Short mmCIF file of C-alpha atoms in Angstrom, two decimals:
data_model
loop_
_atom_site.label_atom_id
_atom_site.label_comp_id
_atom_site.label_asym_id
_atom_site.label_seq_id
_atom_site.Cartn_x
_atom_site.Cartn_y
_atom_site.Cartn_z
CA UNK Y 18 -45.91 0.98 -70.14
CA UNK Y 19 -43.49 1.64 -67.51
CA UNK Y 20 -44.38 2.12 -64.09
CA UNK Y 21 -42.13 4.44 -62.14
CA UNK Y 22 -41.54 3.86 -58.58
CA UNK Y 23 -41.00 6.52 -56.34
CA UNK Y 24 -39.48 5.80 -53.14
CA UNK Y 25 -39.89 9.11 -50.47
CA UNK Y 26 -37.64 8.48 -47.61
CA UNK Y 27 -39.14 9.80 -44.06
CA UNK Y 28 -37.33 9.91 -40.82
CA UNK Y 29 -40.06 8.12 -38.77
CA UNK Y 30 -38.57 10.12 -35.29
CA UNK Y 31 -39.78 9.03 -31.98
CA UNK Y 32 -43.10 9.08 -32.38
CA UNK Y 33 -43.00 8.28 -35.90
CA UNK Y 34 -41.67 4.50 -34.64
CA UNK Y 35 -44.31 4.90 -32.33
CA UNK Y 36 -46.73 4.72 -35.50
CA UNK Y 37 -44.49 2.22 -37.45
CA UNK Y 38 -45.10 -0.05 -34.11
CA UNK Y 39 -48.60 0.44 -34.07
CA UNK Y 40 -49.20 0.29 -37.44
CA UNK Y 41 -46.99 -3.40 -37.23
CA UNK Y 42 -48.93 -4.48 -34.03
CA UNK Y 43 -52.24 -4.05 -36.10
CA UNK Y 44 -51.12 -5.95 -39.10
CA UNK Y 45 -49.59 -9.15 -36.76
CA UNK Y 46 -51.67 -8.41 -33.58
CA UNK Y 47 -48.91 -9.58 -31.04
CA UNK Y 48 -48.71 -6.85 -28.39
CA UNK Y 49 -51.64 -4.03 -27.61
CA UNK Y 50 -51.63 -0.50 -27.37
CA UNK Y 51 -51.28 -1.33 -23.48
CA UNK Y 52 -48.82 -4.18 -23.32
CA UNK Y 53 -45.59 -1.87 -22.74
CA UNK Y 54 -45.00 -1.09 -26.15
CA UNK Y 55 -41.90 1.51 -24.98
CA UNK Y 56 -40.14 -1.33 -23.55
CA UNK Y 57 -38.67 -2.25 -26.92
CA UNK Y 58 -37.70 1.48 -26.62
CA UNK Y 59 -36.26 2.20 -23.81
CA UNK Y 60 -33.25 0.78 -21.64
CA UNK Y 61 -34.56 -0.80 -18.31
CA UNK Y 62 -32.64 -2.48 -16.68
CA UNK Y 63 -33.71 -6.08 -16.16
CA UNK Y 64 -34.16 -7.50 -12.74
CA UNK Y 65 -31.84 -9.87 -10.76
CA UNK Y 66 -33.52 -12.27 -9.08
CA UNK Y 67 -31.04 -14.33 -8.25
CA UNK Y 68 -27.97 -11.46 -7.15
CA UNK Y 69 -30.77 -10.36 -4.65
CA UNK Y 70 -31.33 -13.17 -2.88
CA UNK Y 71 -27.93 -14.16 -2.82
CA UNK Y 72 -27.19 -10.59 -1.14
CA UNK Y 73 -29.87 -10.87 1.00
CA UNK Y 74 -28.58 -14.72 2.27
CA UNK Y 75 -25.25 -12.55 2.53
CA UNK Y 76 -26.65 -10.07 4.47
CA UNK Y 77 -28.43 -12.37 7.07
CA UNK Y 78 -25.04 -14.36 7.30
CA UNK Y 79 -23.05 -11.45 8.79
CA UNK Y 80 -26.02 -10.25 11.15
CA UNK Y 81 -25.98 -13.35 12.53
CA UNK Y 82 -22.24 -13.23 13.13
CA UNK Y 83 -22.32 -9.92 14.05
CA UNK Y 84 -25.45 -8.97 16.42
CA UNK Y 85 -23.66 -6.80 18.88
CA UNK Y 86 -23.29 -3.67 16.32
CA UNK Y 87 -25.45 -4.11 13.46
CA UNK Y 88 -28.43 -3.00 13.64
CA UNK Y 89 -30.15 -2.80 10.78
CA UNK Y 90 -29.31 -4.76 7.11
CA UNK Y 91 -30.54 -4.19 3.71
CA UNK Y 92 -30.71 -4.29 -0.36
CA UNK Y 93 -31.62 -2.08 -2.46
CA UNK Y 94 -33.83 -2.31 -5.39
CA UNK Y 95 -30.98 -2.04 -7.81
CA UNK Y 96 -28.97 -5.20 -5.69
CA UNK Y 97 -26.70 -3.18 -3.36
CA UNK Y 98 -26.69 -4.74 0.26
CA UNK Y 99 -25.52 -2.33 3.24
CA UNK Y 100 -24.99 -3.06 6.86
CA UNK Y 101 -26.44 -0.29 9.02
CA UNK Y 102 -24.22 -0.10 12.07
CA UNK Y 103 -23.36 1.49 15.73
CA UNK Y 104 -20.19 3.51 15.37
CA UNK Y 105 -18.81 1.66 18.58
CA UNK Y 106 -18.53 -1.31 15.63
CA UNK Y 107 -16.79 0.17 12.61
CA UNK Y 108 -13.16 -1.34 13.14
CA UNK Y 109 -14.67 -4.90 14.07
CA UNK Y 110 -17.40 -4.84 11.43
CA UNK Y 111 -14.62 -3.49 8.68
CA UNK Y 112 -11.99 -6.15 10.00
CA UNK Y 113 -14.33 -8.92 9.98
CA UNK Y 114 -15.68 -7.98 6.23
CA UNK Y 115 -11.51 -7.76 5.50
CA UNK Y 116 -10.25 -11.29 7.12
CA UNK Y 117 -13.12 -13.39 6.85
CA UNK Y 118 -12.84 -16.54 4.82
CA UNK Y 119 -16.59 -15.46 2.99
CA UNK Y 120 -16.39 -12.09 3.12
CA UNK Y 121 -12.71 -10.70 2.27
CA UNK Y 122 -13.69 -7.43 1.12
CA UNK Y 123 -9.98 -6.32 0.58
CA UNK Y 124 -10.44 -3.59 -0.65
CA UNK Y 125 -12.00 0.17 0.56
CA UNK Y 126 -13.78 1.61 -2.56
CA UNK Y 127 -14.92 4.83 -0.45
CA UNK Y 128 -15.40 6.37 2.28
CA UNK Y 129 -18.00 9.38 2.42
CA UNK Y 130 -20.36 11.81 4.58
CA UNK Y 131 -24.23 12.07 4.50
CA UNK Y 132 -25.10 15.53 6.51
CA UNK Y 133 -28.93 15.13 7.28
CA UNK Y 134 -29.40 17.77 9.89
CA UNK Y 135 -32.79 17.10 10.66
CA UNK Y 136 -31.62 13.68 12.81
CA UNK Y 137 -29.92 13.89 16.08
CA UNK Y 138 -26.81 12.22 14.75
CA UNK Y 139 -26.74 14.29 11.98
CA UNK Y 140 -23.78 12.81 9.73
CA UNK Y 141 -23.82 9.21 8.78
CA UNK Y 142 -20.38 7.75 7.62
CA UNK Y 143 -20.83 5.22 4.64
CA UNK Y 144 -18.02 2.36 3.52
CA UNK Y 145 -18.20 1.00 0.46
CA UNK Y 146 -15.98 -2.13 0.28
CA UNK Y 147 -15.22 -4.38 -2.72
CA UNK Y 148 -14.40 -7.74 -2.76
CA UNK Y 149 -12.36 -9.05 -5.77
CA UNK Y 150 -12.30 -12.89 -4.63
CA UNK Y 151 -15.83 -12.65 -4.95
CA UNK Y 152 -16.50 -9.92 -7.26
CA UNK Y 153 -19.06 -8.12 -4.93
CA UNK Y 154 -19.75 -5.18 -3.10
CA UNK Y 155 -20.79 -3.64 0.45
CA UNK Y 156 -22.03 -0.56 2.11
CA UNK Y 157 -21.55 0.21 5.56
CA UNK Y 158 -22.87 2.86 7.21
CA UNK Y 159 -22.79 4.72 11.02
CA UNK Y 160 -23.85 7.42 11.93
CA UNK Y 161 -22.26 10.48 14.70
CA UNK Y 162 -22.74 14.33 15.19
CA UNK Y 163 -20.42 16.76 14.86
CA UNK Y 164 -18.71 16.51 18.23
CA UNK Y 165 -18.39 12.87 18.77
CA UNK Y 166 -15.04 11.32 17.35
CA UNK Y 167 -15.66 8.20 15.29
CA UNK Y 168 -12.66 5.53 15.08
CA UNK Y 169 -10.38 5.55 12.41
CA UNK Y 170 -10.20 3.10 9.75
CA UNK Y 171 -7.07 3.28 8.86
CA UNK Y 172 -5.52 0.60 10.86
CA UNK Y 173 -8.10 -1.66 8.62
CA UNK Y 174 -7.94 0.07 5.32
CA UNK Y 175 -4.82 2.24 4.71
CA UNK Y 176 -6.86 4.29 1.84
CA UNK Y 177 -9.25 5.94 4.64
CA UNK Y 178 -6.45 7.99 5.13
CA UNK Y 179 -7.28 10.61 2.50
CA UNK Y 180 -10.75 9.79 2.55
CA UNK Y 181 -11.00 10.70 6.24
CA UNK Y 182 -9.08 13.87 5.87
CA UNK Y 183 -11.67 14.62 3.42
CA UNK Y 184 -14.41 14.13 5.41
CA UNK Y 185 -12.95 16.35 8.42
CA UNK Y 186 -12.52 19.12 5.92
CA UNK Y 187 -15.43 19.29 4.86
CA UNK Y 188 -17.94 17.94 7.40
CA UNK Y 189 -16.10 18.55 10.65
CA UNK Y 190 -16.20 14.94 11.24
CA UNK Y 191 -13.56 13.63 14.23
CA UNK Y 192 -11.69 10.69 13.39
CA UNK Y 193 -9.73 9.29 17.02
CA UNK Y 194 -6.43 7.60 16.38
CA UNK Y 195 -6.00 8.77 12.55
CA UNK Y 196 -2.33 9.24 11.99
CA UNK Y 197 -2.37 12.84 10.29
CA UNK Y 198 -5.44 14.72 10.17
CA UNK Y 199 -5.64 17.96 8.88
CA UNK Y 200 -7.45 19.98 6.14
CA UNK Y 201 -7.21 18.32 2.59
CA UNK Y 202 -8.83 20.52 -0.36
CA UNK Y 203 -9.76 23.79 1.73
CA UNK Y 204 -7.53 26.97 1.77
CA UNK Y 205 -5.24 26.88 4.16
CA UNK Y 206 -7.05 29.34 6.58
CA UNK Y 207 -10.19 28.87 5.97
CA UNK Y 208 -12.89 28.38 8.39
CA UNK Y 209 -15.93 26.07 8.23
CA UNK Y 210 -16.83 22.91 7.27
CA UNK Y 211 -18.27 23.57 3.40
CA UNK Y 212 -20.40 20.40 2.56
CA UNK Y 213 -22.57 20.77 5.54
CA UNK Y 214 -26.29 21.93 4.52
CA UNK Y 215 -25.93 24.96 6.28
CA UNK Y 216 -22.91 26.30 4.67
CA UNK Y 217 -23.94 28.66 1.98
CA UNK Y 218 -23.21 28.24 -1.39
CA UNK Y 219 -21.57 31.21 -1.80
CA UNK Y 220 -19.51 30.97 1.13
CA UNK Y 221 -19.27 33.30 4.03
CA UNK Y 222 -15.97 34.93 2.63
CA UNK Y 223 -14.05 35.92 -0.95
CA UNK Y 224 -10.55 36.13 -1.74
CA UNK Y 225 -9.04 39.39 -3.75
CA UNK Y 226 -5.29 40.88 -4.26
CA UNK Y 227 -4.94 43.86 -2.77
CA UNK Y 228 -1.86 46.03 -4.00
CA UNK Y 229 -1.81 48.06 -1.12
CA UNK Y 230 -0.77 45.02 1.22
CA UNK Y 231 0.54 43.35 -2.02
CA UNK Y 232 -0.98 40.24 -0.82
CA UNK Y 233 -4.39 38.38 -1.21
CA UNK Y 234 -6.83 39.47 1.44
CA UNK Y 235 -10.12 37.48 2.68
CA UNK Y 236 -13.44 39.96 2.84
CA UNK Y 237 -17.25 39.21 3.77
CA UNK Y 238 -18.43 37.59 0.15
CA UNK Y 239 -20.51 40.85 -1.81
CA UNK Y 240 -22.83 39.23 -4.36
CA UNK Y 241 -24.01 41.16 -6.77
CA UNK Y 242 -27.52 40.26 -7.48
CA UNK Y 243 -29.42 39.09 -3.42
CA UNK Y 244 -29.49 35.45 -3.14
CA UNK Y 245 -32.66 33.96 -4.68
CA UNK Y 246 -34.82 31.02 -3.72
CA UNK Y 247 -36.87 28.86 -5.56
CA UNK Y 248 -39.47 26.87 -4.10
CA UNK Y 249 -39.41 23.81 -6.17
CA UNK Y 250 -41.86 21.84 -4.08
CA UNK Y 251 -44.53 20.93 -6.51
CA UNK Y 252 -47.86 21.00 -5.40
CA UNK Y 253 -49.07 17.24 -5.51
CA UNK Y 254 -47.59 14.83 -3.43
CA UNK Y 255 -44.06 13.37 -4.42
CA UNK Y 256 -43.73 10.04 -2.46
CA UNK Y 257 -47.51 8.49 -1.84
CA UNK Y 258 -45.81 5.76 -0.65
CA UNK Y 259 -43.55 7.00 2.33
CA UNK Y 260 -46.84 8.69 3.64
CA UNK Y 261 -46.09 9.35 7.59
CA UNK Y 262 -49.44 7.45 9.26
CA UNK Y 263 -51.58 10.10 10.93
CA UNK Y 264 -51.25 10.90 14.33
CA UNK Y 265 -53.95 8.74 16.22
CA UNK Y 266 -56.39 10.71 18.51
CA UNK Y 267 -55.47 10.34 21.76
CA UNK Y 268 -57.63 11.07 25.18
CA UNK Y 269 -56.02 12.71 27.26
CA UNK Y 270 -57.34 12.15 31.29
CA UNK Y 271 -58.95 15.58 31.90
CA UNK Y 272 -59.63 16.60 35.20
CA UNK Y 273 -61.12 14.47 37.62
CA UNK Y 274 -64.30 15.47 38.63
CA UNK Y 275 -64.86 16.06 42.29
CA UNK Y 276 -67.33 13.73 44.51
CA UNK Y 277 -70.29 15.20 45.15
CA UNK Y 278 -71.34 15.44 48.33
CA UNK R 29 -22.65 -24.88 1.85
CA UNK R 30 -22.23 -21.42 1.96
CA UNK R 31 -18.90 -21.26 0.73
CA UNK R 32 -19.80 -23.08 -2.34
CA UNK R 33 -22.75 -21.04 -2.41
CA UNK R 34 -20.38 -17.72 -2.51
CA UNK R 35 -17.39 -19.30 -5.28
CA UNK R 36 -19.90 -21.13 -7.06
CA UNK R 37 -22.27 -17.97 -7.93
CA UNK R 38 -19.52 -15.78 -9.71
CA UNK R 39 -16.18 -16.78 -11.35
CA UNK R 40 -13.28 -16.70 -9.63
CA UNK R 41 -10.60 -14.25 -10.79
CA UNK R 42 -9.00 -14.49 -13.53
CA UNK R 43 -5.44 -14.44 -12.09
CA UNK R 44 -6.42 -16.22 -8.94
CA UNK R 45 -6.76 -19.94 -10.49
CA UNK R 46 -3.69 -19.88 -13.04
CA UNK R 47 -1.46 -22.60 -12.86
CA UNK R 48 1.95 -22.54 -11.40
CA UNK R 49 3.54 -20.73 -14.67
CA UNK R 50 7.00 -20.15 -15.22
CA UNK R 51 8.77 -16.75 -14.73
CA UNK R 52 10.73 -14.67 -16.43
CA UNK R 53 12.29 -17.00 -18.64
CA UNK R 54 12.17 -20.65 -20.07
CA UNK R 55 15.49 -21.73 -20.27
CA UNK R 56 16.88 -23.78 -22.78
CA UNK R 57 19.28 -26.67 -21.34
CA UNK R 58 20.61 -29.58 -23.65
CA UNK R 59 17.19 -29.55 -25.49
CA UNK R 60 15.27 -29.30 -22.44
CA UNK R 61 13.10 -26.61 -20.97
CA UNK R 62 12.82 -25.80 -17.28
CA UNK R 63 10.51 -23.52 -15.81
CA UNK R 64 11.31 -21.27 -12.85
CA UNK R 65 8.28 -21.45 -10.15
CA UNK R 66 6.41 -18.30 -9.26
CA UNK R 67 3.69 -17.08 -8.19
CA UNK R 68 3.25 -14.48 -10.56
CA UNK R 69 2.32 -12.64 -7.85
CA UNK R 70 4.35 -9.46 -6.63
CA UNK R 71 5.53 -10.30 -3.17
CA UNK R 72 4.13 -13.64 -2.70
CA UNK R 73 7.26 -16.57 -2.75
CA UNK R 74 6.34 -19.55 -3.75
CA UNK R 75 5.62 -21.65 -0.70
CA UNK R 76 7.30 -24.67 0.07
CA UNK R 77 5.61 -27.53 1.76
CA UNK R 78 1.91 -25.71 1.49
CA UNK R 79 0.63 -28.66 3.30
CA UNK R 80 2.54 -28.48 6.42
CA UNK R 81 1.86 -24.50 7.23
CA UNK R 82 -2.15 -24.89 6.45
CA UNK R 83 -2.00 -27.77 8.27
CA UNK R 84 -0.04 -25.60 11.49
CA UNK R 85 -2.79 -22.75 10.58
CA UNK R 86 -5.73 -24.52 10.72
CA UNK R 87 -4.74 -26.52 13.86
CA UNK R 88 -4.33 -22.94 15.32
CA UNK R 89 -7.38 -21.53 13.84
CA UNK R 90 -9.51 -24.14 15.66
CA UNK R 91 -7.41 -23.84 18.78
CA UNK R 92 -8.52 -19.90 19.47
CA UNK R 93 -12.22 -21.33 18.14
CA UNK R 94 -12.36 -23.28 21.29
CA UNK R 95 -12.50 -20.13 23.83
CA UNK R 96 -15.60 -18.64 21.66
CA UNK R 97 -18.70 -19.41 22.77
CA UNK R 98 -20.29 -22.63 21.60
CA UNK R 99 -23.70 -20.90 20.46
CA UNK R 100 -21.78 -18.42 18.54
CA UNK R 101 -22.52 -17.90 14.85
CA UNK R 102 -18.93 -17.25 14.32
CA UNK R 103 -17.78 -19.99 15.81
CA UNK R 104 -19.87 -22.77 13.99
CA UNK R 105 -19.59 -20.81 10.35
CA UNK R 106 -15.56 -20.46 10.78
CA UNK R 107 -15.48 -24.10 11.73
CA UNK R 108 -17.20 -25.77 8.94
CA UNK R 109 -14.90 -23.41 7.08
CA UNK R 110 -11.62 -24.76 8.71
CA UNK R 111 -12.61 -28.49 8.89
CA UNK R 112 -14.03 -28.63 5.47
CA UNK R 113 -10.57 -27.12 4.29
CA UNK R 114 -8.59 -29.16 6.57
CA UNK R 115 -10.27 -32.12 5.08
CA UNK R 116 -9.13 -31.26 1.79
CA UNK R 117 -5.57 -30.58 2.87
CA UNK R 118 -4.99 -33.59 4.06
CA UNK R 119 -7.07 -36.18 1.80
CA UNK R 120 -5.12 -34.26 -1.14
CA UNK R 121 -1.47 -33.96 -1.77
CA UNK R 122 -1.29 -32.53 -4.95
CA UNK R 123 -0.66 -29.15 -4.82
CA UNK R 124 -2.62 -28.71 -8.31
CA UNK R 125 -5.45 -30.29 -7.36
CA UNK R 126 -5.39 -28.98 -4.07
CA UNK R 127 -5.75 -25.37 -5.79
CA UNK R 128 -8.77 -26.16 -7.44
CA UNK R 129 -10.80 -28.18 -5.06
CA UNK R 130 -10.18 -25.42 -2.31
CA UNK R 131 -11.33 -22.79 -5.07
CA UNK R 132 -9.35 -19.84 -3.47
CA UNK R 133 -6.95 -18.81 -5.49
CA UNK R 134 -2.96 -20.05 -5.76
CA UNK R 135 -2.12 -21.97 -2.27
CA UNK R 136 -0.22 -18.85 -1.10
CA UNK R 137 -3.34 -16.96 -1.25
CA UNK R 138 -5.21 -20.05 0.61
CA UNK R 139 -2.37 -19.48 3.10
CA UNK R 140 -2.32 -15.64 3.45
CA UNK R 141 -5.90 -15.93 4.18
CA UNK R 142 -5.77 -18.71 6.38
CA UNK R 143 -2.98 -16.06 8.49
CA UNK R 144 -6.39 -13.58 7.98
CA UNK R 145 -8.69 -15.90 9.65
CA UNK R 146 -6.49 -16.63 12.33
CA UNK R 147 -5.77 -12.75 13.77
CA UNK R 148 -9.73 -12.41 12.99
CA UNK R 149 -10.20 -15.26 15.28
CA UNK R 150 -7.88 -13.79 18.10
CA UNK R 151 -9.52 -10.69 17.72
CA UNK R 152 -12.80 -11.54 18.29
CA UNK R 153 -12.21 -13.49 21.11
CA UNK R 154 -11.51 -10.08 22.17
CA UNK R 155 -14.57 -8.18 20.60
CA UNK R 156 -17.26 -10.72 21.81
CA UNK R 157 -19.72 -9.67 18.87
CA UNK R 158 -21.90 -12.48 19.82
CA UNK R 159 -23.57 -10.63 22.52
CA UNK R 160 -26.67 -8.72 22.10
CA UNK R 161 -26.95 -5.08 20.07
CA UNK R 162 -24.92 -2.41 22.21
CA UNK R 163 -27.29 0.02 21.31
CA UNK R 164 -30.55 0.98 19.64
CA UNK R 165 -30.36 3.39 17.18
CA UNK R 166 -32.31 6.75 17.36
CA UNK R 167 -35.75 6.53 15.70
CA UNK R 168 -35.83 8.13 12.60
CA UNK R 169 -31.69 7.71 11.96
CA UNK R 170 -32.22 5.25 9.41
CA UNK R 171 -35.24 6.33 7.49
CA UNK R 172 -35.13 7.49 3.85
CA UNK R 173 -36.61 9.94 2.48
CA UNK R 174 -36.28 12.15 5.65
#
């Protein structure tokens, strides 16, 4: 008698591996339900032991060279290490991370603007340098408001130039003894610095060709539909670590009583 | 230490240890080949008598170290730096060799940097970044999140 075999194919899908893994884990009994069963799954990236500690040794190296302008140094999770500095320092700091013997970071990957306008120095400047003797990177970062001039970095790096053109354009940023600085990606009249928070997304004006004039005009922007806004705040807490410590009661001295006769 | 710590950790470029190749072309002479000497570098001549100019550099190097502060970090790092390469310069007068022990690259490179160090130096001397923070920053400038 001849036994016919029937062979179904199914497409397991994600949570049908789910049960193929289960159903494995039961028959060999290696890994539970709760040893991290997704992590044959999923891409996570690995940590580096070694790259952060070497950063960190970097790190602690050039604020010990360097005391007078940096003032604060760290890496991140993901092994980037950046030097948080006074903006009196940014040619020295950039020159010595260019020249020196263990540092020679030749080369300036970027140069961008953080607009936090919450802080009193509301735009913080960040560097990011590469090295290619050593095959490792930098951040440096200072910080300025909008009418204090920063210095330029192009006598360091010559590729600030764009890059700090940029950042005037769109942040208002001053840089003192840059060689040509002017707008870079805005129209050629326009007014305002676009990439600061409190320039609206829609702009404050729209362009149009008018035939009367036979020219394009610039008019207050008309939207259509009124702007709406979402409040995305959800209604647990987000970061339960960065919790701001509570206030502690303080006595104040109240009056002072008077003597009594 | 450190600076063995730093080359030791990753590889070194590619291009930055090849040997002293030959250029554009091997010529052919009675049977024989000669190679033409270059860097293979764009704008880098070969250097002649590598010895003598890191030799000049270094001297030079230390010379500006002198004004800085002895208790500077600068100062001590820089000069283990220079003394541990100077070392090497003169114990070894192979130019080959004297590639790979310093671990910098082709000796041009070791030279253009050595140049580097030296206008660092001088311009430190007038920096002073030795002396305490200039200025704290404001309190909550460097927090994240906000």
């Amino acid at each position: 008698k001849a036994c016919t075999l029937l062979l179904v194919e199914v497409d397991p899908g994600f949570y049908g591996s789910r049960w193929i893994l289960r159903a494995w884990n039961a028959i060999c009994g290696f890994r539970t339900e709760k040893n991290l069963w997704y992590l044959d799954l999923a891409t996570v990236r690995p940590k580096n032991e070694v790259e952060q500690k070497q950063l960190c040794a970097f790190g602690e190296y050039v604020a010990e060279i360097l005391p007078k302008y940096i003032q604060q140094v760290q890496v991140t999770c993901f092994n980037e290490l950046e030097l948080l500095i006074h903006p009196d320092g940014i040619i020295p700091v950039l020159t010595f991370l260019r020249d020196h013997t263990n540092a020679q970071f030749k080369s300036l990957a970027d140069l961008t603007a953080v607009d936090v306008p919450s802080r009193q120095y509301r735009f913080e400047i960040v560097y990011n340098l590469l090295s290619l003797r050593f095959n490792s990177r930098i951040r440096v970062k200072t910080y300025t408001d909008e009418l204090t001039p920063i210095d330029s970095a192009v006598s360091v790096h010559k590729a600030a130039n764009w890059y700090e053109r940029e950042v005037w354009d769109m942040y208002g940023v001053f840089f003192a003894n840059h060689p040509d600085l002017r707008r870079i990606l805005t129209d050629y009249g326009f007014e305002g610095h676009p990439f600061r928070k409190d320039f609206p997304l829609s702009g404050y004006v729209e362009v149009r060709y008018d035939d009367e004039v036979k020219r394009v005009v610039a008019e207050p922007v008309e939207l259509s539909q009124e702007f709406r806004k979402f409040d995305l705040n959800s209604p647990w807490e987000a970061f339960p670590a960065y919790r701001a410590p509570p206030e502690p009661l303080k006595i104040e001295a109240g009056a002072k009583k008077e003597d009594a006769k | 230490m450190r600076l063995a710590a730093q080359s030791a950790a990753v590889p070194a470029v590619p291009g930055g240890a090849a040997q002293r190749g030959y250029g554009g072309g091997a010529e052919e002479v009675n049977g024989f080949v000669c190679f033409v000497q270059t860097t293979g570098l764009v704008g880098l001549a070969v250097a002649e008598n590598p010895h003598e100019r890191l030799r000049i550099l270094y001297s030079k190097i230390l010379g500006v170290l002198q004004n800085i502060p002895r208790d500077a970090a600068y100062r001590k790092y820089t000069e283990q730096i220079v003394n541990q390469r100077y070392n090497l310069v003169q114990t070894e007068t192979d130019v080959q060799k004297l590639q790979d022990k310093l671990n910098g690259g082709q000796i041009e490179e070791v030279i253009v940097q050595a140049e580097n160090e030296l206008s660092l130096a001088r311009k430190m001397l007038q920096w002073k970044p030795w002396e305490p923070l200039v200025e704290e920053p404001p309190t909550d400038q460097w927090r994240w999140p906000i």
